[in-house]
XYZ file of C-alpha atoms in Angstrom:
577
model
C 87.949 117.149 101.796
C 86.184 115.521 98.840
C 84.356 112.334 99.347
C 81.959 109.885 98.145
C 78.955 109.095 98.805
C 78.168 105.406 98.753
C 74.140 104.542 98.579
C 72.966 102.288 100.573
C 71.922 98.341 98.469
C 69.608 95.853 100.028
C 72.877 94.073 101.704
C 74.752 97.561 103.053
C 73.866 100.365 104.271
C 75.201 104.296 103.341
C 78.636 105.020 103.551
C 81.281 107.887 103.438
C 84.755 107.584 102.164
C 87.396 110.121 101.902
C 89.342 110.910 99.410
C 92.481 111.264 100.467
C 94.834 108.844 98.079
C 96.100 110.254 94.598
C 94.063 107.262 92.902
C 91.213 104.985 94.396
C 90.140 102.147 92.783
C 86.736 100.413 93.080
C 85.408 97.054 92.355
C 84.838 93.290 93.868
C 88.516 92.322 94.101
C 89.407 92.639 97.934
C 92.593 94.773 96.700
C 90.409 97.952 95.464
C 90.541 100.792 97.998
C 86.718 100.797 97.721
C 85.783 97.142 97.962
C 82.242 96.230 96.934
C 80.194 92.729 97.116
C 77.768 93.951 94.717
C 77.751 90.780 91.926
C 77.262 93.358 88.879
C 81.051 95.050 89.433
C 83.741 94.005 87.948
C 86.336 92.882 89.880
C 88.506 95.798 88.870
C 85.700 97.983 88.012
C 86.989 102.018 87.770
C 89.253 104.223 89.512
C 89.447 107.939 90.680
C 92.611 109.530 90.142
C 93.239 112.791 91.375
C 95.197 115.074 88.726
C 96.222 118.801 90.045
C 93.053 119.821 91.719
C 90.276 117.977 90.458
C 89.522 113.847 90.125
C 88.659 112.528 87.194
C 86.440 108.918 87.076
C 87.642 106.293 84.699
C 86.186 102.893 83.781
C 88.592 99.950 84.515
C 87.433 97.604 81.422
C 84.354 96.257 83.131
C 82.250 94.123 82.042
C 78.778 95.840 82.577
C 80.181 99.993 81.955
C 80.684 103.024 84.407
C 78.060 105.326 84.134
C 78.507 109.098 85.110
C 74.641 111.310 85.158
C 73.275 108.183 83.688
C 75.803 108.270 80.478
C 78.164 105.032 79.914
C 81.987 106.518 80.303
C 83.993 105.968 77.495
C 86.923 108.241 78.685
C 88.420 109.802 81.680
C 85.897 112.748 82.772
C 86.602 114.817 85.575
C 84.187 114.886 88.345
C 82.009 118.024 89.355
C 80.123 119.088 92.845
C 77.470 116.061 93.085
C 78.382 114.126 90.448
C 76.183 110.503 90.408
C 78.078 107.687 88.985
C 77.447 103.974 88.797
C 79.383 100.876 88.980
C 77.192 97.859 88.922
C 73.997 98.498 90.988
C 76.114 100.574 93.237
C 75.291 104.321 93.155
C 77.891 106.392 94.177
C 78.143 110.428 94.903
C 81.217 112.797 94.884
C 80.788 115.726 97.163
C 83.645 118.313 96.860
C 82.300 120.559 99.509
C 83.149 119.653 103.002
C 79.672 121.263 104.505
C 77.592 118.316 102.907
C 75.437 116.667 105.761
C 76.862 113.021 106.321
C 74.807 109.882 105.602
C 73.512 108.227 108.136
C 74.161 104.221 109.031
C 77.427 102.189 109.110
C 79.607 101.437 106.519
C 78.723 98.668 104.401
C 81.320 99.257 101.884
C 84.813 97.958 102.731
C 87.751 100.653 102.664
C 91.349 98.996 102.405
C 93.002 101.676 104.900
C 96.471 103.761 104.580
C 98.653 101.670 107.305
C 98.704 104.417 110.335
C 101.478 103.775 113.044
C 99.633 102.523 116.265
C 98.034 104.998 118.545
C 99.147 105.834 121.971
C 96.457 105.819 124.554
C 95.010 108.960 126.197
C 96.585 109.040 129.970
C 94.211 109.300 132.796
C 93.788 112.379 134.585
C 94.052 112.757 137.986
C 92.723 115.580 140.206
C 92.993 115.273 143.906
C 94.051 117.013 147.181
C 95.372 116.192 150.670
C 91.977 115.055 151.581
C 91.493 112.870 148.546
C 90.117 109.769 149.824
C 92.629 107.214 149.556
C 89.658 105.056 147.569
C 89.611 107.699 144.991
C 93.143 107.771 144.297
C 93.294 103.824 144.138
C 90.663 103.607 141.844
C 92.493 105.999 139.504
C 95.945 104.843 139.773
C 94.162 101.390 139.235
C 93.186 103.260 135.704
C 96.773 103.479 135.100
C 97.916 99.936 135.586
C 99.478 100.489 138.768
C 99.185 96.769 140.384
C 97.848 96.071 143.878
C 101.024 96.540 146.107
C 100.882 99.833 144.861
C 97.837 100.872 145.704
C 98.154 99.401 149.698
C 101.607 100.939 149.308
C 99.491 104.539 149.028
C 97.092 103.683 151.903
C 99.630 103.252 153.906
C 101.382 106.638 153.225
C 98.116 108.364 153.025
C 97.477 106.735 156.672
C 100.958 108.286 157.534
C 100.413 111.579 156.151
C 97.874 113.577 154.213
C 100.832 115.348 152.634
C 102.302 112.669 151.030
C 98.617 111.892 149.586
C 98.857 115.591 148.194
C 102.259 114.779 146.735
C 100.976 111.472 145.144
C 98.290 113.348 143.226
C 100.754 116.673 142.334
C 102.680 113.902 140.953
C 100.162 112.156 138.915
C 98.530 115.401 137.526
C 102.090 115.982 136.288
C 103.816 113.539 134.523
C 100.535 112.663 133.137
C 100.244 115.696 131.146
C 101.657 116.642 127.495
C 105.703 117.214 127.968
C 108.654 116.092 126.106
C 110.721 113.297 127.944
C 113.433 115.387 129.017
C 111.259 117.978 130.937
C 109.483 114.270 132.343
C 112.694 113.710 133.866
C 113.232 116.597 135.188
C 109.976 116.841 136.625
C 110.406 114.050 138.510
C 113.230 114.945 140.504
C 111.779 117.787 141.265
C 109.357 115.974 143.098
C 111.094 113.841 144.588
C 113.325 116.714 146.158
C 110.151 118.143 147.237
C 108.730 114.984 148.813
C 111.956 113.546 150.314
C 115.033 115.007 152.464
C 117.537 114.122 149.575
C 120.627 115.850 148.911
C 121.440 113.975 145.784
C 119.595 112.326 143.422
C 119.745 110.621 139.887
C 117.601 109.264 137.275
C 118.805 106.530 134.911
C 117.536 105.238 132.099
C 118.661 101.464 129.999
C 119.385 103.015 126.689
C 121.167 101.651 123.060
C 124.070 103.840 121.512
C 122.879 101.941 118.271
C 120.206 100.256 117.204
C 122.675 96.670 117.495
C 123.977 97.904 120.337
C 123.296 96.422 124.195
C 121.147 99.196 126.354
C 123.463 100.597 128.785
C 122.293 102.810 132.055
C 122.876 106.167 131.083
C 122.708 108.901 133.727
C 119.768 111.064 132.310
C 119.426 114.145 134.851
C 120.431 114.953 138.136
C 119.680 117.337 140.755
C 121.244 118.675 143.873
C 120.178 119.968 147.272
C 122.201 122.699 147.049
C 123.339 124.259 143.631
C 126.904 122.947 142.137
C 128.776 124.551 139.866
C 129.354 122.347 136.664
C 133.025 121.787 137.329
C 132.009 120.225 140.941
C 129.633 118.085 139.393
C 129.580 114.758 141.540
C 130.573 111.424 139.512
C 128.077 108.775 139.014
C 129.376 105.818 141.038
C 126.585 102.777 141.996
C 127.355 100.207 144.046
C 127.429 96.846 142.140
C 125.107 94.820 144.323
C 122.825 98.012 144.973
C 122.362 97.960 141.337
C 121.730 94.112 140.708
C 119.241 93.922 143.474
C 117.472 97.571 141.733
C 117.758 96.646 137.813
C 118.001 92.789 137.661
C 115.897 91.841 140.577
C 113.169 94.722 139.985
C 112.893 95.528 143.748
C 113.825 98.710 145.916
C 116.608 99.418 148.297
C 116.411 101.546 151.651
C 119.672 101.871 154.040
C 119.667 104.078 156.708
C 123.720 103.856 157.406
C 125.627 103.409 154.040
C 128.943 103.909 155.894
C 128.354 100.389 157.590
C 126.483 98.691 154.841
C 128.902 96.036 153.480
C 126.544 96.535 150.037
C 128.442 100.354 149.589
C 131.705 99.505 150.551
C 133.439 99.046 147.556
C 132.019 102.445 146.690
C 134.589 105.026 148.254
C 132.775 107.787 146.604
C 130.129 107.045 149.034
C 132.547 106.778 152.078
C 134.579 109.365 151.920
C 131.443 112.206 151.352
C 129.628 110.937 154.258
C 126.717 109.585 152.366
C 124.257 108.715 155.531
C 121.221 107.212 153.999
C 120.032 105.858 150.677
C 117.171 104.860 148.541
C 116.948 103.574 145.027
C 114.024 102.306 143.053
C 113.284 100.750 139.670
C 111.541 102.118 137.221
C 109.482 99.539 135.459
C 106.286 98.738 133.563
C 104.939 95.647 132.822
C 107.564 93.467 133.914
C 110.571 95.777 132.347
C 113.272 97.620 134.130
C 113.436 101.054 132.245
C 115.640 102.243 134.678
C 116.037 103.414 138.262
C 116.115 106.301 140.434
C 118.569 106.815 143.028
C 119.037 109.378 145.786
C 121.024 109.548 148.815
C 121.402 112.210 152.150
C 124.374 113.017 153.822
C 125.250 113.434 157.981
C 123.577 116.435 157.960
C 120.005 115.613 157.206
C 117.624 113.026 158.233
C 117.983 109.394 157.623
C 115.289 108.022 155.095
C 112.635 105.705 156.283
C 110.184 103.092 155.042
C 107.509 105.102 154.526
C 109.869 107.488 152.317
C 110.902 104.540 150.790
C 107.276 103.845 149.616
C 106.613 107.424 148.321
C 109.377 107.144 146.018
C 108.563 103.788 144.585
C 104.834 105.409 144.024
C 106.553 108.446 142.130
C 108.670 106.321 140.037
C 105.155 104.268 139.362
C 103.630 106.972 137.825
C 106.929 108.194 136.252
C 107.549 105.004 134.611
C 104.104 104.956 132.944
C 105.000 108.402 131.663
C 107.952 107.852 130.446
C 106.924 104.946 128.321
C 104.349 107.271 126.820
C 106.750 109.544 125.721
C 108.698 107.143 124.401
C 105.854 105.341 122.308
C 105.061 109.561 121.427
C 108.292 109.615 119.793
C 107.940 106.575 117.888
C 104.514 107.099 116.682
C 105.927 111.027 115.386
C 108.562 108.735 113.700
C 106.020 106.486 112.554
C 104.150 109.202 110.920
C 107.095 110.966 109.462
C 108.081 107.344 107.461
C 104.424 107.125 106.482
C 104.220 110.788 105.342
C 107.253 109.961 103.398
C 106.018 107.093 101.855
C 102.943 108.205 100.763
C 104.562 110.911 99.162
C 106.451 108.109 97.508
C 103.914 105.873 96.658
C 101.741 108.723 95.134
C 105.185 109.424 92.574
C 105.439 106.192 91.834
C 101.522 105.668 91.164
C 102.267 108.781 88.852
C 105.328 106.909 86.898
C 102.461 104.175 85.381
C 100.291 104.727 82.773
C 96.570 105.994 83.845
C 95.549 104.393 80.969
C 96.565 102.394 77.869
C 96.579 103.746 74.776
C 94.260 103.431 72.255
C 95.326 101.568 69.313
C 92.901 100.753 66.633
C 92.502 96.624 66.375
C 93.954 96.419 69.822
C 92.770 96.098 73.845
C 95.271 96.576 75.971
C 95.077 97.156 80.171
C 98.050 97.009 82.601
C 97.612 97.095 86.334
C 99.901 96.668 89.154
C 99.335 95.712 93.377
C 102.704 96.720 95.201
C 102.815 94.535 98.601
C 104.353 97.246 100.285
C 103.153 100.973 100.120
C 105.632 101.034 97.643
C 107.175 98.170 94.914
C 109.532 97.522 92.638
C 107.291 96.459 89.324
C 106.909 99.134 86.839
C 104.942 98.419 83.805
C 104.921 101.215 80.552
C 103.037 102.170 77.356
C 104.968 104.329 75.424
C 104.400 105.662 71.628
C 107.456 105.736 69.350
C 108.532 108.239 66.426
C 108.093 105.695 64.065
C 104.183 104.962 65.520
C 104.907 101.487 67.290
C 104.637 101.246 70.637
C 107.031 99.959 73.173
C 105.360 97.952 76.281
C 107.903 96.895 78.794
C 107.420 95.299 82.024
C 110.417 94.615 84.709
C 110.640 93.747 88.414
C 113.352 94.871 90.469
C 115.248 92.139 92.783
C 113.890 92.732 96.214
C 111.040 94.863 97.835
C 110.036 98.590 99.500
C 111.867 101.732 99.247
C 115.043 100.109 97.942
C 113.227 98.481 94.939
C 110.969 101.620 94.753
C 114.174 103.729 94.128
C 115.459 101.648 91.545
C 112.129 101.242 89.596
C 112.303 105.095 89.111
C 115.928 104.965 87.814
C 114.283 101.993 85.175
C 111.461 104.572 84.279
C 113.171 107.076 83.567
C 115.885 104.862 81.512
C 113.228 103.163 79.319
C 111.392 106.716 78.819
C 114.600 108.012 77.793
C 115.980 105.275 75.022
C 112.433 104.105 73.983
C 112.216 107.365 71.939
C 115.304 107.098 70.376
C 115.836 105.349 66.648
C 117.417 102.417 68.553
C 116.183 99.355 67.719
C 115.000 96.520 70.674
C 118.428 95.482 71.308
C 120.274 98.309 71.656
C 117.405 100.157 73.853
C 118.138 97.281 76.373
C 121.694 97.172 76.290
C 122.037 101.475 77.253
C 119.530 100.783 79.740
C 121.161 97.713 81.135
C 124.634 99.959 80.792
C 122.907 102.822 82.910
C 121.646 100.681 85.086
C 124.980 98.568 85.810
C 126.897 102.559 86.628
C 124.218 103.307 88.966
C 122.994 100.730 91.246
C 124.803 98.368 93.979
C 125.807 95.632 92.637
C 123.682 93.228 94.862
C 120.528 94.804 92.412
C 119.280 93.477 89.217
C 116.113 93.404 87.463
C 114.494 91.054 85.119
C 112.821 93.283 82.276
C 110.849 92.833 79.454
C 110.829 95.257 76.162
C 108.640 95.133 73.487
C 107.682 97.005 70.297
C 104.304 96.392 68.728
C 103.708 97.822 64.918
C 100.006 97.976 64.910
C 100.180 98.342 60.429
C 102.026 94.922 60.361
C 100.766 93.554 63.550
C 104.570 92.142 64.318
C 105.963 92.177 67.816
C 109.587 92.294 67.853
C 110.627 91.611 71.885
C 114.118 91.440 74.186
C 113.377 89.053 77.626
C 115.965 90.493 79.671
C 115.961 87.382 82.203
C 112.513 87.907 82.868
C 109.766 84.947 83.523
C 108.810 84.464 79.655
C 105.259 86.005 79.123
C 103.171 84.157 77.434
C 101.595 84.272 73.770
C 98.106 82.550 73.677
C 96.907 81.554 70.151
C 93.365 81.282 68.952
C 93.962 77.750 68.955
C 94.704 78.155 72.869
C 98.103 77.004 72.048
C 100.819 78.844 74.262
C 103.942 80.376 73.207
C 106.635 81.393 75.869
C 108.301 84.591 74.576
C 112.422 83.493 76.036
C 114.877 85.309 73.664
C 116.875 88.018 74.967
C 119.905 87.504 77.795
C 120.679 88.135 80.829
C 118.587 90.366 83.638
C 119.892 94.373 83.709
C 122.285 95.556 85.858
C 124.194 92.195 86.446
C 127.053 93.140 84.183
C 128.304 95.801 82.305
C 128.166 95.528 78.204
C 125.447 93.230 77.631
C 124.787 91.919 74.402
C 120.900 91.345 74.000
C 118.846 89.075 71.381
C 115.440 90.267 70.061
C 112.894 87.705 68.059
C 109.734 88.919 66.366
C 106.537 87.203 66.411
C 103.501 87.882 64.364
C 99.884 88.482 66.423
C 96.944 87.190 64.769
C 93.167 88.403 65.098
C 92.328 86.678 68.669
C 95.599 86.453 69.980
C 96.498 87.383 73.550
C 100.085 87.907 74.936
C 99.821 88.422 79.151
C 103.537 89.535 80.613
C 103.607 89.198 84.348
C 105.326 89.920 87.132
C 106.940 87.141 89.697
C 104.328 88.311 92.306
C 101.682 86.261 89.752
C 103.014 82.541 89.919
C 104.926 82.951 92.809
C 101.639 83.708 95.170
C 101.428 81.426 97.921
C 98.695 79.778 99.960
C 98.235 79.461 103.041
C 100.106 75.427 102.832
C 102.834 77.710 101.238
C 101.549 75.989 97.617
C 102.808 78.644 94.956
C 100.250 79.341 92.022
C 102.204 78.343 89.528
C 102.792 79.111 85.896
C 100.525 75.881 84.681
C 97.287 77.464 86.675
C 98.162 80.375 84.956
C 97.971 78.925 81.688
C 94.652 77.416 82.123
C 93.112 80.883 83.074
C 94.366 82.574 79.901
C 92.980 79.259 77.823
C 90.150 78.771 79.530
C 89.191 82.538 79.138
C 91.151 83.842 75.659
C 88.247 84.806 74.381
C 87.132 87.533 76.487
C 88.304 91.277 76.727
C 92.252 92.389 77.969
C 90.130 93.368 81.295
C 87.993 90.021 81.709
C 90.992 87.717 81.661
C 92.586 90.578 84.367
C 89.755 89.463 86.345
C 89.524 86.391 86.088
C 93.210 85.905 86.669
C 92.284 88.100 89.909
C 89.293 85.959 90.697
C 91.419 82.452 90.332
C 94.513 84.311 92.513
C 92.391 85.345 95.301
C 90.476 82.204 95.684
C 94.005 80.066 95.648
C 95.935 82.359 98.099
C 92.899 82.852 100.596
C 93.803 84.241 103.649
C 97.313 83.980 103.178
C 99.956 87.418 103.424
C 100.533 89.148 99.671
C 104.271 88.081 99.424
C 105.212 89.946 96.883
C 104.351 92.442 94.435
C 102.105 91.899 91.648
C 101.817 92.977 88.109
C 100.632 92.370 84.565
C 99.780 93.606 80.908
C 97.586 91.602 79.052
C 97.553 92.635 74.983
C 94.726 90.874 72.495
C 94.318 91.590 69.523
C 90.659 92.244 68.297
């Protein structure tokens, strides 16, 4: 796996960072991947972007220069075995080979991590015997949360018999180890037929048919004394009460003559096949009912007894912790499917904007965009025409996440599409409003923003397609908001679209922005607001397309604090030179 090296500073010490993301980007703003305090970065300072099988280093617009080997970057250059490269006073190695000795120290360079699904913790194991003292096994099944009764419960049995003790840790060595749930429940009927003189016995679990749905007891496995054929299958039948006292009152139930027990007479399943004895326990955890096991013996075996009574509540102890872990297993294998899927996602749409803007003489251009989620629903585009202008659109889809995600594609590959045809402004919006209207829902919209720049005549014709106006600053520091157009894209079918042209003079800066800009919120739920926004871009016109990014990062980040990213967040800033 490649990685970098990052050299140690006077404030940090060494550190080692994968790279395992399809671009990383570096700098002083806490939303780079590789976040660094050093004061000579830029806040966006350079990225690594991986393309087929190599990475190639690019310089972000900073202010002080990326330097690869000791020379100043002034492209993309892809990045060899032991590469050096600088940002700032940072030094920073890429190592391609995986038998590089680490760096030793901690990491003094802060990574923003890929979200992982939480981890499941590694059950206890438990070896033991019939001799097992019973302080050993306490002080394991301690390990495993099992709560005091417990415990004096297994004294008890152990005083009673050492072969219950040997059961207890069969049992624990068990359904403590690597199986699916199913075999888990299987498992533990088996044990309990091995432990107890039960004909019959069931194991039920609370589960939802839907995810809206109320859990219902659901039979999950049973198991007889004696082999059944399937057609002779006995029917499920719990007595009311028995099950209140079991699954609403958490606590166990022993009878040693269910014939006469006014709790199983409304039960004539029980009656009539000479049921003799019953126990049934709860399986819980924490507090929660999961479920219940239930078994029963008929006239011709023994009748169950208190002791028996506290084996199986032991068993379904340890059961219930395992079948919570399986549980949590399968969610955290769902987890990781959804992430796998979405960083699949998030690494095509990384690949649908521009690596870099293009270079047009008497222009500085730079575009960057922050999804909240692992994926968004901004897209932002450079794109050259036949006629050598350029189109630079912006849009924001209504909503957030995959949904959004899916429809920012569909508006890439629109805009791609009619941008290179002879269409002018107006009619490139109104086929891509057209093909967006036939295929979205109609609860979906998005505000977009098209322009074409002619860099010979230095005219910007635009359509706002119901999108926050961005806004033209003049040398003078006087603002225009760039309004004509209509209505956002996708809300109706037909749309008829205005475009204005606007002429950009020698010092002029035009910044179009996504909602996830003025909309940011503090942590007194204050938005930003378009008026701080304006001060930034007046206050700091005169510096490159990447300064005034960062300094619109710098004022953002020190507004929202430690407040949640709402929203996502995007922007291309044009000046000309």
């Amino acid at each position: 796996m490649p990685r970098l090296l990052v050299k140690a500073t006077s404030a940090n010490a060494d550190s080692i960072i994968e790279l395992q993301r399809l671009r990383t980007t570096i700098g002083r703003s806490v939303r780079n991947d590789l976040w660094t305090d050093d004061p000579f970065t830029s806040r966006l300072h350079a990225e690594i972007r991986q393309r087929g099988d190599g990475f190639w280093l690019s310089d972000s617009g900073s202010a002080n220069g990326t330097y690869l080997n000791g020379v100043r970057l002034t492209a993309p250059v892809m990045l060899r075995d032991r590469d050096v490269f600088r940002v700032g006073e940072t030094e920073i190695v890429y190592v391609e080979r995986d038998e590089t000795a680490p760096l030793k120290g901690q990491t003094g360079v802060l990574i923003a991590p890929a979200s992982e699904a939480t981890a499941i913790k590694p059950e206890a194991t438990i070896v033991a015997s019939a001799k097992t003292s019973v302080t050993a096994v306490s002080k394991v099944l301690s390990a495993i949360d099992i709560n005091q009764t417990t415990v004096s419960g297994i004294q008890h049995v152990a005083d009673t018999s050492a072969d219950m003790l040997a059961v207890i840790s069969r049992v624990s060595v068990a359904l403590l180890s690597s199986i699916s749930l199913d075999e888990t429940l299987h498992q533990v009927l088996d044990f309990v037929f091995e432990a107890l003189p039960a004909d019959r016995g069931y194991l039920m679990l609370f589960e939802k048919a839907t995810a809206h749905a109320e859990p219902e007891l659901i039979c999950k496995t049973m198991k007889t004394r004696k082999p059944l054929p399937a057609s002779e299958q006995p029917e499920v039948k719990l007595s009311h009460s028995i099950s209140e006292q079991v699954l609403k009152q958490g606590s166990s139930v022993l009878t040693s003559d269910a014939q006469h027990d006014p709790r199983f007479q409304q039960n004539q399943s029980i009656v009539l096949s000479g049921i003799r004895s019953v126990m049934a326990v709860p399986l819980a955890i924490e507090g929660r009912i999961l479920g219940m096991i239930y078994v029963d013996s008929s006239f011709g075996t023994n009748r169950f007894t208190e002791p028996q009574l506290q084996l199986l509540t032991l068993i379904a102890g340890v059961a219930a912790i395992r079948i919570e872990n399986a549980r949590l297993l399968d969610v955290q294998v769902e987890q990781k499917r959804l992430a796998k899927e979405l960083s699949v996602a998030s690494e095509i749409q990384l690949r649908l904007h521009p690596a870099n803007p293009p270079r047009i003489p008497g222009y500085d251009m730079v575009g960057v965009s922050f999804p909240c989620y692992e994926v968004g629903g901004d897209y932002f585009d450079f794109i050259e025409r036949k006629n050598k202008q350029y189109a630079i659109a912006l849009g924001d889809v209504s909503g957030k996440g995959t949904g959004a995600a899916l429809l920012m594609t569909s508006l890439h590959a629109a805009v791609r599409a009619y941008a290179t045809t002879p269409a002018s402004a107006p009619e490139v919006v109104s086929q891509i409003n057209q093909y967006i209207y036939d295929n979205t829902p109609s609860n979906r919209y998005i505000t977009f923003f098209y322009s074409e720049l002619d860099p010979q005549t230095h005219q910007l014709t635009y359509v706002n397609a119901g999108h926050n106006p961005p806004m033209l600053v003049r040398t003078s520091g006087e603002i225009e908001l760039l309004e004509i157009g209509g209505f956002p894209v996708g809300i109706m079918p037909f749309g008829e679209y205005h475009k204005a042209t606007v002429p950009l003079y020698p010092g002029d800066v035009m910044i179009v922005y996504s909602d996830g800009v003025t909309e940011s919120v503090n942590e007194n739920d204050d938005e930003f607001g378009e008026q701080r926004l304006i001060e930034v871009m007046q206050k700091n016109r005169t510096r490159t397309a990447a300064g005034i990014r960062d300094r619109i990062d710098e004022a953002l980040t020190r507004f929202v604090g430690k407040a949640k990213s709402v929203d996502d967040l995007t922007m291309v800033i044009v000046k000309r030179e």
